[in-house]
Every structure is written in C-alpha cells, then in structure tokens.
Coordinates of C-alpha atoms in Angstrom, one line a residue:
X1 CA 0.0 0.0 0.0
X2 CA 1.2 3.4 -0.9
X3 CA 2.3 5.6 2.0
X4 CA 0.1 8.7 2.1
X5 CA 1.0 12.0 3.6
X6 CA -1.5 12.6 6.3
X7 CA -2.6 16.2 6.8
X8 CA -4.9 16.8 9.7
X9 CA -7.2 19.8 9.1
X10 CA -8.7 21.2 12.3
X11 CA -10.5 24.3 13.5
X12 CA -8.9 26.9 15.7
X13 CA -8.0 25.3 19.0
X14 CA -9.5 22.1 17.7
X15 CA -12.7 22.6 19.7
X16 CA -15.3 22.6 17.0
X17 CA -16.3 19.6 14.9
X18 CA -17.6 21.4 11.8
X19 CA -15.5 23.3 9.3
X20 CA -16.8 25.7 6.8
X21 CA -15.2 26.3 3.4
X22 CA -16.6 29.6 2.0
X23 CA -14.7 29.3 -1.3
X24 CA -14.1 25.5 -1.7
X25 CA -10.7 23.8 -1.6
X26 CA -8.5 21.6 -3.7
X27 CA -7.4 18.3 -2.0
X28 CA -4.4 16.6 -3.5
X29 CA -3.1 14.6 -0.5
X30 CA -4.7 12.6 2.4
X31 CA -6.9 14.9 4.4
X32 CA -8.6 13.6 7.6
X33 CA -11.6 15.7 8.6
X34 CA -13.5 15.5 11.9
X35 CA -17.2 15.4 12.1
X36 CA -18.7 17.7 9.5
X37 CA -17.7 19.9 6.6
X38 CA -19.8 22.7 5.1
X39 CA -19.0 24.0 1.6
X40 CA -20.7 27.3 1.0
X41 CA -19.4 28.2 -2.5
X42 CA -16.7 27.3 -5.0
X43 CA -15.4 23.8 -5.8
X44 CA -14.3 21.1 -3.4
X45 CA -12.1 19.1 -5.7
X46 CA -10.5 15.8 -4.8
X47 CA -8.0 15.0 -7.5
X48 CA -4.8 13.0 -8.0
X49 CA -3.5 9.6 -7.0
X50 CA -3.3 9.4 -3.2
X51 CA -5.8 12.3 -2.8
X52 CA -8.3 11.2 -0.2
X53 CA -10.8 13.1 1.9
X54 CA -11.5 10.9 4.9
X55 CA -13.9 11.6 7.7
X56 CA -13.4 10.5 11.3
X57 CA -17.0 10.2 12.5
X58 CA -17.4 9.5 16.2
X59 CA -20.9 10.7 16.8
X60 CA -23.7 10.5 14.2
X61 CA -24.3 13.6 12.1
X62 CA -26.7 12.5 9.4
X63 CA -24.9 14.4 6.7
X64 CA -21.2 14.9 7.3
X65 CA -20.6 16.7 4.1
X66 CA -23.0 19.5 3.2
X67 CA -22.8 21.4 -0.1
X68 CA -24.6 24.7 -0.2
X69 CA -25.1 27.6 -2.5
X70 CA -23.6 27.0 -6.0
X71 CA -20.8 24.8 -4.7
X72 CA -19.6 21.7 -6.5
X73 CA -18.1 18.5 -5.2
X74 CA -15.8 17.0 -7.9
X75 CA -14.1 13.7 -7.5
X76 CA -11.7 13.0 -10.3
X77 CA -8.3 11.8 -11.5
X78 CA -7.8 9.0 -9.0
X79 CA -9.1 11.1 -6.0
X80 CA -11.2 9.3 -3.4
X81 CA -13.7 10.0 -0.7
X82 CA -14.3 7.9 2.5
X83 CA -17.0 9.0 4.9
X84 CA -15.8 6.2 7.2
X85 CA -19.2 6.0 9.0
X86 CA -19.9 3.5 11.7
X87 CA -23.6 3.2 10.8
X88 CA -25.9 3.9 7.8
X89 CA -27.6 6.7 9.8
X90 CA -24.4 8.9 9.5
X91 CA -21.8 9.8 7.0
X92 CA -24.0 11.1 4.2
X93 CA -23.6 13.8 1.6
X94 CA -26.3 16.5 1.2
X95 CA -26.7 18.7 -1.9
X96 CA -28.5 21.9 -1.1
X97 CA -29.6 25.0 -3.1
X98 CA -28.0 24.7 -6.6
X99 CA -25.0 22.6 -5.6
X100 CA -23.6 19.9 -7.8
X101 CA -21.8 16.6 -7.1
X102 CA -19.8 15.0 -9.9
X103 CA -18.1 11.6 -9.8
X104 CA -15.8 11.6 -12.9
X105 CA -15.0 8.5 -14.9
X106 CA -11.5 8.8 -13.6
X107 CA -12.5 9.0 -9.9
X108 CA -11.0 6.6 -7.3
X109 CA -13.1 4.9 -4.6
X110 CA -16.1 6.7 -3.1
X111 CA -17.4 5.3 0.2
X112 CA -20.6 6.8 1.7
X113 CA -23.9 5.6 2.9
X114 CA -26.3 8.1 1.4
X115 CA -26.5 11.0 -1.0
X116 CA -29.5 13.4 -0.6
X117 CA -30.5 15.9 -3.2
X118 CA -32.3 18.4 -0.9
X119 CA -33.1 21.1 -3.4
X120 CA -34.9 21.1 -6.8
X121 CA -31.8 22.7 -8.3
X122 CA -29.3 20.2 -7.0
X123 CA -27.6 17.9 -9.5
X124 CA -25.8 14.6 -9.2
X125 CA -23.6 13.6 -12.1
X126 CA -22.5 9.9 -12.2
X127 CA -19.8 9.3 -14.8
X128 CA -18.3 6.1 -13.4
X129 CA -20.0 2.7 -13.2
X130 CA -21.0 1.7 -9.7
X131 CA -18.9 4.5 -8.3
X132 CA -20.3 4.5 -4.8
X133 CA -20.1 1.8 -2.1
X134 CA -21.7 1.8 1.4
X135 CA -19.0 2.6 3.9
X136 CA -20.9 1.0 6.8
X137 CA -22.0 -2.3 5.2
X138 CA -19.8 -2.6 2.2
X139 CA -22.7 -3.4 -0.2
X140 CA -22.1 -2.0 -3.7
X141 CA -25.0 0.5 -3.5
X142 CA -25.9 3.5 -1.4
X143 CA -29.1 5.3 -0.4
X144 CA -30.1 7.9 -3.0
X145 CA -32.6 10.2 -1.3
X146 CA -34.7 12.4 -3.6
X147 CA -36.9 14.6 -1.4
X148 CA -37.1 17.3 -4.1
X149 CA -37.5 17.7 -7.9
X150 CA -33.8 17.4 -8.4
X151 CA -31.8 15.9 -11.3
X152 CA -29.6 12.9 -11.6
X153 CA -27.5 12.6 -14.7
X154 CA -26.8 8.9 -15.1
X155 CA -23.9 8.8 -17.5
X156 CA -22.9 5.3 -16.3
X157 CA -24.8 2.4 -14.8
X158 CA -25.3 2.5 -11.0
X159 CA -27.2 0.7 -8.3
X160 CA -29.1 2.5 -5.4
X161 CA -31.4 2.0 -2.5
X162 CA -34.0 4.6 -3.7
X163 CA -35.9 7.0 -1.6
X164 CA -38.5 9.0 -3.6
X165 CA -40.7 11.2 -1.4
X166 CA -44.4 11.7 -1.5
X167 CA -45.6 14.0 -4.3
X168 CA -42.1 14.5 -5.7
X169 CA -41.0 14.2 -9.3
X170 CA -37.2 14.0 -9.6
X171 CA -35.6 13.7 -13.1
X172 CA -33.2 11.0 -14.1
X173 CA -31.4 11.7 -17.4
X174 CA -29.8 8.6 -19.0
X175 CA -26.8 8.3 -21.2
X176 CA -27.0 5.7 -24.0
X177 CA -27.0 2.2 -22.5
X178 CA -26.9 3.3 -18.8
X179 CA -28.9 1.1 -16.5
X180 CA -30.4 2.2 -13.1
X181 CA -30.6 -0.7 -10.6
X182 CA -33.0 -0.2 -7.7
X183 CA -31.9 -2.7 -5.1
X184 CA -34.5 -1.7 -2.4
X185 CA -36.8 1.1 -1.5
X186 CA -37.4 3.5 1.4
X187 CA -41.1 4.0 2.1
X188 CA -41.5 7.7 2.7
X189 CA -45.1 8.4 1.6
X190 CA -47.2 6.2 -0.7
X191 CA -47.0 7.9 -4.1
X192 CA -44.4 9.8 -6.2
X193 CA -43.2 10.2 -9.8
X194 CA -40.1 9.7 -11.8
X195 CA -39.3 11.7 -14.9
X196 CA -37.1 9.7 -17.4
X197 CA -35.2 11.8 -19.9
X198 CA -33.4 10.3 -23.0
X199 CA -34.7 6.9 -21.9
X200 CA -34.2 5.1 -25.2
X201 CA -31.7 2.3 -25.2
X202 CA -31.9 2.0 -21.4
X203 CA -33.6 0.0 -18.6
X204 CA -34.3 0.1 -14.9
X205 CA -33.7 -3.1 -12.9
X206 CA -35.8 -3.6 -9.8
X207 CA -34.5 -6.2 -7.4
X208 CA -37.0 -8.3 -5.5
X209 CA -34.5 -8.6 -2.6
X210 CA -32.8 -11.6 -1.1
X211 CA -36.1 -13.1 0.1
X212 CA -38.4 -11.8 -2.6
X213 CA -39.3 -8.9 -0.3
X214 CA -40.6 -6.7 -3.1
X215 CA -43.5 -7.5 -5.4
X216 CA -43.8 -5.3 -8.5
X217 CA -46.5 -4.7 -11.0
X218 CA -46.8 -2.1 -13.8
X219 CA -50.0 -0.9 -15.4
X220 CA -51.0 2.4 -17.2
X221 CA -47.6 3.9 -16.5
X222 CA -47.8 3.3 -12.8
X223 CA -45.3 1.1 -11.0
X224 CA -46.7 -0.5 -7.8
X225 CA -44.2 -1.8 -5.2
X226 CA -45.4 -4.0 -2.3
X227 CA -43.3 -4.9 0.6
X228 CA -45.3 -6.8 3.3
X229 CA -48.2 -4.5 4.3
X230 CA -46.6 -1.4 2.6
X231 CA -47.5 -0.3 -0.9
X232 CA -45.9 2.5 -2.9
X233 CA -46.8 3.7 -6.4
X234 CA -44.4 5.5 -8.8
X235 CA -45.8 7.2 -11.9
X236 CA -43.3 7.0 -14.8
X237 CA -43.3 10.2 -16.8
X238 CA -41.5 11.2 -20.0
X239 CA -39.4 14.4 -20.3
X240 CA -42.5 16.4 -21.0
X241 CA -44.0 15.3 -17.8
X242 CA -46.6 13.1 -19.5
X243 CA -47.2 9.4 -19.0
X244 CA -44.4 7.5 -20.5
X245 CA -46.0 5.2 -23.2
X246 CA -44.6 2.0 -24.5
X247 CA -42.8 0.7 -21.5
X248 CA -43.3 -2.8 -20.0
X249 CA -42.1 -4.7 -16.9
X250 CA -40.2 -7.9 -17.8
X251 CA -39.6 -10.6 -15.2
X252 CA -36.1 -12.0 -14.9
X253 CA -34.0 -13.8 -12.2
X254 CA -33.9 -11.7 -9.1
X255 CA -36.2 -9.0 -10.2
X256 CA -37.8 -7.1 -13.1
X257 CA -36.7 -4.8 -15.9
X258 CA -38.6 -1.7 -16.9
X259 CA -37.8 -1.1 -20.6
X260 CA -39.4 -0.5 -24.0
X261 CA -38.6 -4.0 -25.0
X262 CA -37.1 -7.2 -23.6
X263 CA -33.4 -6.4 -23.0
X264 CA -31.0 -8.0 -25.4
X265 CA -28.6 -10.6 -24.0
X266 CA -25.7 -8.1 -24.4
X267 CA -27.6 -5.6 -22.3
X268 CA -28.3 -8.3 -19.6
X269 CA -24.6 -9.1 -19.5
X270 CA -23.8 -5.4 -19.0
X271 CA -26.3 -5.0 -16.2
X272 CA -25.1 -8.0 -14.2
X273 CA -21.5 -7.2 -15.1
X274 CA -22.0 -3.8 -13.4
X275 CA -23.4 -5.4 -10.2
X276 CA -20.5 -8.0 -10.3
X277 CA -18.1 -5.1 -10.4
X278 CA -19.7 -3.6 -7.3
X279 CA -19.3 -6.9 -5.5
X280 CA -15.7 -7.0 -6.4
X281 CA -15.1 -3.6 -5.0
X282 CA -16.8 -4.7 -1.8
X283 CA -14.6 -7.8 -1.5
X284 CA -11.5 -5.7 -2.1
X285 CA -12.5 -3.3 0.6
X286 CA -13.1 -6.1 3.1

C-alpha cells in the first residue's frame, strides 16, 4: 500500500467539529476531517492519485458533508472520498440549493452511505459505473434520497437504494446504455413520480430482494411496489411530464426490468456485469 502523507485539518483550538469552506478547496493529498464539513461556494475538488478526503465520525451527524449555494463536489483523476461511517444513519452527503456533485469517470473509490438531493436545483452527475459503495455495510450500492424535484445525470450504470418522497418528481437523465438498478426502497409516503429523460436504449432493474421482499406490477404507466403491508406507487413520466407510453415490466431472475422491449442478451450481461463489479469492490475493501 502506498504511503500517504496525512494532513490533519482542524479548526482553531481544535474545539469545533464542523469546518466551513466559504470558497471551496483543492485536495491533492490525504486529508482527515473530523465530524462535518460545510462548503458554501466554489469547488471542493478531490484530485490526484493518493488524494483522499476521509472523515473520522465518532458521533452521528446525518450528513457529514453538506454542499450549499452554488458549490460543487468534484471527485476526479484518482481522487477518493471515504465517509468512514460506523452506521448507515451517519456519513451522508447532502446537496442543497444549486450545488452539484460529480463523480468523474477517472475517480478513485467513493465510500458513503447516502446522497441526498435536498433542493430542486441540486444535480448529481455519475460518470463512473457503480462508483459508490456503502461505507458501513460494504454493499455495492448506497441510499439515494430524492426529497425534491432534483436531477440525476446517469452517464454510467449504477445501483441504489432509492428514496423518492411523496408528491415529488425527480428527473433521471440517461446516457446511452446506462442502467439504473434499484436494489431496495425507502417508504416515505405512498406515491411519487419519476421523470425519465433520454430513456431510449436503457432499462431500470428492480430487485425483488434476497427473500423476494418486493413484489412489482406495472399498469398504465404506474409502478406498484409491495413490501409486506406497505404499498408504494411511482408514476413513470417522459421528459415532457406526461405518462411514458410504450414501457413494460419484464420478469427476470432476481427482479424485473422496466424497458421499452425485452433487453437483449448483451444488455443483460452489461447489467449483471455492473453489479458484479460492485461486489468485487466490496470484496477488495473487506
């Protein structure tokens, strides 16, 4: 393992556990943060081999990294982020106001438990396949919380535990061939919508869970998810906000695909290859 130069960033007198960056910062070495970092503006860029922003979370702030204003979190060129959280209730990343988070195709490892887009103008750009891994459990997917009408640009396939709130219509924009895998759901409210943009040669995989916990059905552009006594409905909309016509739910091993047609064998291989890559990342971390 490469030896990393460890630079401890602390507040004056080391008495406070949150640090505010009013104009962003460039991280090119190994930086150990304490409990919480707030970025008000500018770019927090983690770039370069050996560049690592690592949090040392002793208590449980729900979101240890909060982006505000027009700030941007950019992870690129081998840079890595590790929230190092002891539980899934801590160590998250929150995007507020018009902030942007971008995981570049050249990013290193990104360990967090959740990403929340808390504002309608917040944007998450995913340019690397299965870029994020849970830092508390090691599973190759994280919570994606969409409590607002925010935008996710899915430029590479990724798996999530999805939380879409009541009455909300977030937008997911797909690059050609990108696959969204929904491994499980958070039940906050009973009905919501998803707007799919550039959803042409794409599909969404819905896992039924290890014990067939989730039962899916799809009729008249409404996806119904049942988990025990809980039921949630998701209206599937096109980029104009109208009902997305021509989609169908196709059963497969371990779940269902939502797509315009039955996925070709090559697409199936790509989907399961993406999940296998996530599992490999998990094993390497363990």
